[in-house]
mmCIF file of C-alpha atoms in Angstrom:
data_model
loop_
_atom_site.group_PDB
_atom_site.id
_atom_site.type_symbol
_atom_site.label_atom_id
_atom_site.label_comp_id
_atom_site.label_asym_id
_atom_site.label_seq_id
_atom_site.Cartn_x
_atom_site.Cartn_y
_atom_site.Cartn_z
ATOM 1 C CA UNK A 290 -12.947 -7.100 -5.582
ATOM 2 C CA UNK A 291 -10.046 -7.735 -3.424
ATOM 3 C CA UNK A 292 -7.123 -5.176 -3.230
ATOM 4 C CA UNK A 293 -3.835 -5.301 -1.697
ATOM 5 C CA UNK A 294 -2.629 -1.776 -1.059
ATOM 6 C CA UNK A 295 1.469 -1.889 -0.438
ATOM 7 C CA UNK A 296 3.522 1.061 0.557
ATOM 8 C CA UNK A 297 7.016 0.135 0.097
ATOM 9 C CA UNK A 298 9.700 0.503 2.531
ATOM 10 C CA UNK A 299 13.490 -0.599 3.621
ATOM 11 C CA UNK A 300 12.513 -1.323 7.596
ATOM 12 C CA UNK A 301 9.212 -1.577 7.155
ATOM 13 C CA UNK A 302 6.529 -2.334 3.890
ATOM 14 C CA UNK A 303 2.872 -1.704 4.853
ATOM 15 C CA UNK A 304 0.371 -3.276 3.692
ATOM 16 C CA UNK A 305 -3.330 -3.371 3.776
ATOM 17 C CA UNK A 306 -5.997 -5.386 1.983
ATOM 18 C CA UNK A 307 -9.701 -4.381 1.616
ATOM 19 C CA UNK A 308 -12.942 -5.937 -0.356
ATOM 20 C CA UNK A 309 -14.422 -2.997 -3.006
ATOM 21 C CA UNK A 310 -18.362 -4.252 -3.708
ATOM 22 C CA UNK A 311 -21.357 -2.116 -4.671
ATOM 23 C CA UNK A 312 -19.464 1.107 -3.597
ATOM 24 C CA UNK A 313 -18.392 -0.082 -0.517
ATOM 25 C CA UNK A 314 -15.474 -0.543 1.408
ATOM 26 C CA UNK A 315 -14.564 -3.385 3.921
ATOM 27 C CA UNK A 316 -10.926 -3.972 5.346
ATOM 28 C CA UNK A 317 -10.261 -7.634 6.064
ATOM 29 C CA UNK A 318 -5.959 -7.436 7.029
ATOM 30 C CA UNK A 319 -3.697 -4.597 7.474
ATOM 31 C CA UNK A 320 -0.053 -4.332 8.731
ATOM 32 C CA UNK A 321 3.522 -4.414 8.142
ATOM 33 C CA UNK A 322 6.900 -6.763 6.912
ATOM 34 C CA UNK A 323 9.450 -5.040 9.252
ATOM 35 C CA UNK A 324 13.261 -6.038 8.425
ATOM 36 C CA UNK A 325 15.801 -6.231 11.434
ATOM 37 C CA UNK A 326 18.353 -3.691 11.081
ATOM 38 C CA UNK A 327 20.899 -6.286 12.213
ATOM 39 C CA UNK A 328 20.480 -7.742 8.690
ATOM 40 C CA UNK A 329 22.602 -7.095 5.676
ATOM 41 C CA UNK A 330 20.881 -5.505 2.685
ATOM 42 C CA UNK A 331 20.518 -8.535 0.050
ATOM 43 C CA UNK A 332 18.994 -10.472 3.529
ATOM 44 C CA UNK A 333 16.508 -7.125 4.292
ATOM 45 C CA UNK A 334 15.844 -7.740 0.417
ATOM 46 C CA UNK A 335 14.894 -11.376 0.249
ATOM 47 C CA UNK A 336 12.875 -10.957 3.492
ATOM 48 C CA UNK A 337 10.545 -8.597 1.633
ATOM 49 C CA UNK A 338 10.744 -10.691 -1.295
ATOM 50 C CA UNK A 339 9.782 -13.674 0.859
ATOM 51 C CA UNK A 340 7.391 -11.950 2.936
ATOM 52 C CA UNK A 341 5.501 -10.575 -0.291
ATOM 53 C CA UNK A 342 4.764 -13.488 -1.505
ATOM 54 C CA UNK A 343 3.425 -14.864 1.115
ATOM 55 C CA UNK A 344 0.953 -11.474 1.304
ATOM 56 C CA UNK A 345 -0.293 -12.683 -2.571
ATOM 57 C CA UNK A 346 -0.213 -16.516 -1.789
ATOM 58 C CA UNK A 347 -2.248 -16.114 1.535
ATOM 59 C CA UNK A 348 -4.674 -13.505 -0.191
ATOM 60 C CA UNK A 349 -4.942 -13.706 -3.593
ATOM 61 C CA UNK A 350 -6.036 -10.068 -3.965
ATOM 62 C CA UNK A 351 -7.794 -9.738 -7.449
ATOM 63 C CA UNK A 352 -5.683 -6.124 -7.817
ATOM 64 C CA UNK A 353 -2.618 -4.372 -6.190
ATOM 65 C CA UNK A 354 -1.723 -0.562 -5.739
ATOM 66 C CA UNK A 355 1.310 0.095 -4.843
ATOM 67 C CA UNK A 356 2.464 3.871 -3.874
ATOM 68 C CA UNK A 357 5.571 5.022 -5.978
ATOM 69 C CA UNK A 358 8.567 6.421 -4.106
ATOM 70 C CA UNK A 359 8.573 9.872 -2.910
ATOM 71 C CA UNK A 360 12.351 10.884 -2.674
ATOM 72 C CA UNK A 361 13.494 12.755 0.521
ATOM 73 C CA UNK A 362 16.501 14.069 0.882
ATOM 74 C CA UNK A 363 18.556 11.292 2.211
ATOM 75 C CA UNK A 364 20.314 9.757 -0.953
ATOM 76 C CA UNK A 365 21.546 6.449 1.232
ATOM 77 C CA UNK A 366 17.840 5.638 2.490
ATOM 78 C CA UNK A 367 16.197 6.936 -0.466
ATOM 79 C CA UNK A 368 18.858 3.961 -2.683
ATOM 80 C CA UNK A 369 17.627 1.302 -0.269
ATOM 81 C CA UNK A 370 14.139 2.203 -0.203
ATOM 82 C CA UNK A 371 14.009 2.488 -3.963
ATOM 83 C CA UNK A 372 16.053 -1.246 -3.813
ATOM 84 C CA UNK A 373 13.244 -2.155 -1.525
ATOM 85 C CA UNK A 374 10.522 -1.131 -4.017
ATOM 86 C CA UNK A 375 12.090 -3.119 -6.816
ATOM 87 C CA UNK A 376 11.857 -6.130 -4.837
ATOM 88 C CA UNK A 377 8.482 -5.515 -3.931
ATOM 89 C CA UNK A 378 7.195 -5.159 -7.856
ATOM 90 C CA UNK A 379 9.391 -7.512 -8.986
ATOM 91 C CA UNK A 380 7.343 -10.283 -6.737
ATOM 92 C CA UNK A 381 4.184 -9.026 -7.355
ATOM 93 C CA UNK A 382 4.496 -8.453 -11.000
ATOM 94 C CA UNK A 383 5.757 -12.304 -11.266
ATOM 95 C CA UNK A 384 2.499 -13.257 -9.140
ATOM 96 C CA UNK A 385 -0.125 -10.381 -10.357
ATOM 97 C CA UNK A 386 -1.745 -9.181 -13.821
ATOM 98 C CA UNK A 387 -3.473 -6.902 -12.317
ATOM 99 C CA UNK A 388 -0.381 -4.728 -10.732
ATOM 100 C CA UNK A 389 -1.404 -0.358 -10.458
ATOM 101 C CA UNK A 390 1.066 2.549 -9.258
ATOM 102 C CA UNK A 391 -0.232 5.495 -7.407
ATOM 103 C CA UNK A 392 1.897 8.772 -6.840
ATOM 104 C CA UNK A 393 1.866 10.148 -3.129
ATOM 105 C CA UNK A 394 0.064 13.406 -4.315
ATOM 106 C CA UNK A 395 -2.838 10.961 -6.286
ATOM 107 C CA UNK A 396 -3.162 8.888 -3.286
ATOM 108 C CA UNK A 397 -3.826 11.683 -1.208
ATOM 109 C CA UNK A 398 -6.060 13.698 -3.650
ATOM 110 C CA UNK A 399 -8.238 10.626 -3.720
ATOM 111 C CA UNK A 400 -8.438 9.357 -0.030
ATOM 112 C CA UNK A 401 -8.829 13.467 1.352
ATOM 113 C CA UNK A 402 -9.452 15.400 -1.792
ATOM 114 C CA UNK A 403 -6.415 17.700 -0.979
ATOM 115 C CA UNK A 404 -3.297 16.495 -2.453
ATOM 116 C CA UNK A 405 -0.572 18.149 -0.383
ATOM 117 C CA UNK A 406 -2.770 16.604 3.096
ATOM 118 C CA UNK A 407 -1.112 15.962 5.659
ATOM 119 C CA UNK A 408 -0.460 12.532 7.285
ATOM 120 C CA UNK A 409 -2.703 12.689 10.212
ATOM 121 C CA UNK A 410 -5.537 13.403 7.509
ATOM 122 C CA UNK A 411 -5.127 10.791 5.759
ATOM 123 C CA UNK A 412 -4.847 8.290 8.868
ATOM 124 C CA UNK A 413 -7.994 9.878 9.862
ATOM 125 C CA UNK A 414 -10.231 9.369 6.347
ATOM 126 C CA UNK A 415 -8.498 5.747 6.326
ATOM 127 C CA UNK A 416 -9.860 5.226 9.497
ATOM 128 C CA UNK A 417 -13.320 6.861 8.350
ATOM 129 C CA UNK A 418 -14.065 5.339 5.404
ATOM 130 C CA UNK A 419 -12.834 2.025 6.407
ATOM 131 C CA UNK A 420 -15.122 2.807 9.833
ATOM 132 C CA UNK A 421 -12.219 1.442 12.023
ATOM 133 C CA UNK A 422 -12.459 2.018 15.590
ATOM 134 C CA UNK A 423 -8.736 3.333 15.777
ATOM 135 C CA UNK A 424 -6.132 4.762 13.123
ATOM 136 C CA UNK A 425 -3.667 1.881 11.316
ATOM 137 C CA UNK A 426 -0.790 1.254 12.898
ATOM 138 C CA UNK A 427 1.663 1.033 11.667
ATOM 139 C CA UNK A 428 1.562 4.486 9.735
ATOM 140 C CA UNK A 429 2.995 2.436 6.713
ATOM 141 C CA UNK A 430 -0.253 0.335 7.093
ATOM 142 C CA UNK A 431 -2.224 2.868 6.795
ATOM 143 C CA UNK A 432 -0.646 4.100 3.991
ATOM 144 C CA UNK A 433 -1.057 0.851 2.806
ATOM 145 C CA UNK A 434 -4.703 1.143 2.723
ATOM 146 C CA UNK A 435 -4.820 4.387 1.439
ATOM 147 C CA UNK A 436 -3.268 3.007 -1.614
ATOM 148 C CA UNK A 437 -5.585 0.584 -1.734
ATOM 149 C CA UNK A 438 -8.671 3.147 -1.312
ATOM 150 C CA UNK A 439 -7.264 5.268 -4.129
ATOM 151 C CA UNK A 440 -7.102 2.497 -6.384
ATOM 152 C CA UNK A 441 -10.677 1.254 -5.738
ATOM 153 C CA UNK A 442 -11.986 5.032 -6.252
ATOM 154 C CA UNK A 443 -10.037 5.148 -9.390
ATOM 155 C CA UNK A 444 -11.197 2.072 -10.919
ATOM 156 C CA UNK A 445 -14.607 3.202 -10.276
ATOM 157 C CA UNK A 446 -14.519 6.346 -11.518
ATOM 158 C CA UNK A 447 -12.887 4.651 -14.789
ATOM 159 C CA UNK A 448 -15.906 2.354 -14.596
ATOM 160 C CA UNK A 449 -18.054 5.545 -14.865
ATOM 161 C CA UNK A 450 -16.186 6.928 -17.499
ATOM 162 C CA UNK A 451 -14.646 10.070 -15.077
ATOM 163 C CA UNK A 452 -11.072 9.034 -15.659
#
């Protein structure tokens, strides 16, 4: 199974896709859609719309996770980011049946098995379980895959009738 792990952003959506067979995992792309900040906000927009499409058309993942938005305390960058994130379901849900949504706290419960983990450990069990020689960069890649991970675990464990 093919899965296209997407953590939404305003400057920069990461994204990472990775094969799930017999238990195992495999990455085959990872990286990120960065938008200029010289560019207005409906051209940031249609740049990730554009530029998400293109992720589904090139590799017609069988599933995609994407990570829902964790608010921060910035109002004006959490608006944009949460504008950002509409785009970014809005394309894949035209494009994808097979569309999940993973909070922060599940992604990191899955990919470390502590839920308030920091970043660094979850760079580092990306890295592990995906046996990359260096972490994901961008961070928002990496996040990316984690996504990604947590859905594959999940689904399994459904499989198995743990979920």
């Amino acid at each position: 199974m093919r899965i296209l792990g997407i953590d939404p952003g305003y400057a920069i959506v990461g994204y990472g896709l990775i094969e799930y067979e017999n238990g195992k995992l495999r990455p085959l792309d990872y990286g990120a859609i960065e938008t200029p900040a010289k560019l207005s906000t409906p051209e940031r927009l249609m740049m990730i719309e554009r530029k998400t499409i293109e992720l589904v058309t090139d590799y017609t993942p069988d599933e995609v996770a994407v990570e829902e938005l964790f608010f921060n305390t910035n109002i004006t960058t959490g608006i944009k980011v949460a504008q950002a994130r509409g785009v970014v379901l809005l394309s894949l849900a035209k494009m994808c049946d097979n569309l999940f949504e993973y909070t922060p706290l599940q992604i990191k419960s899955t990919v470390t098995g502590n839920g308030n983990a920091q970043k660094k450990q979850v760079q580092y069990m990306v890295q592990s379980l995906l046996r990359l020689k260096e972490t994901p960069k961008p961070d928002d890649a990496a996040d990316a895959l984690a996504a990604a991970i947590c859905h594959a675990f999940t689904m399994r464990d459904v499989k198995r009738g743990l979920k």
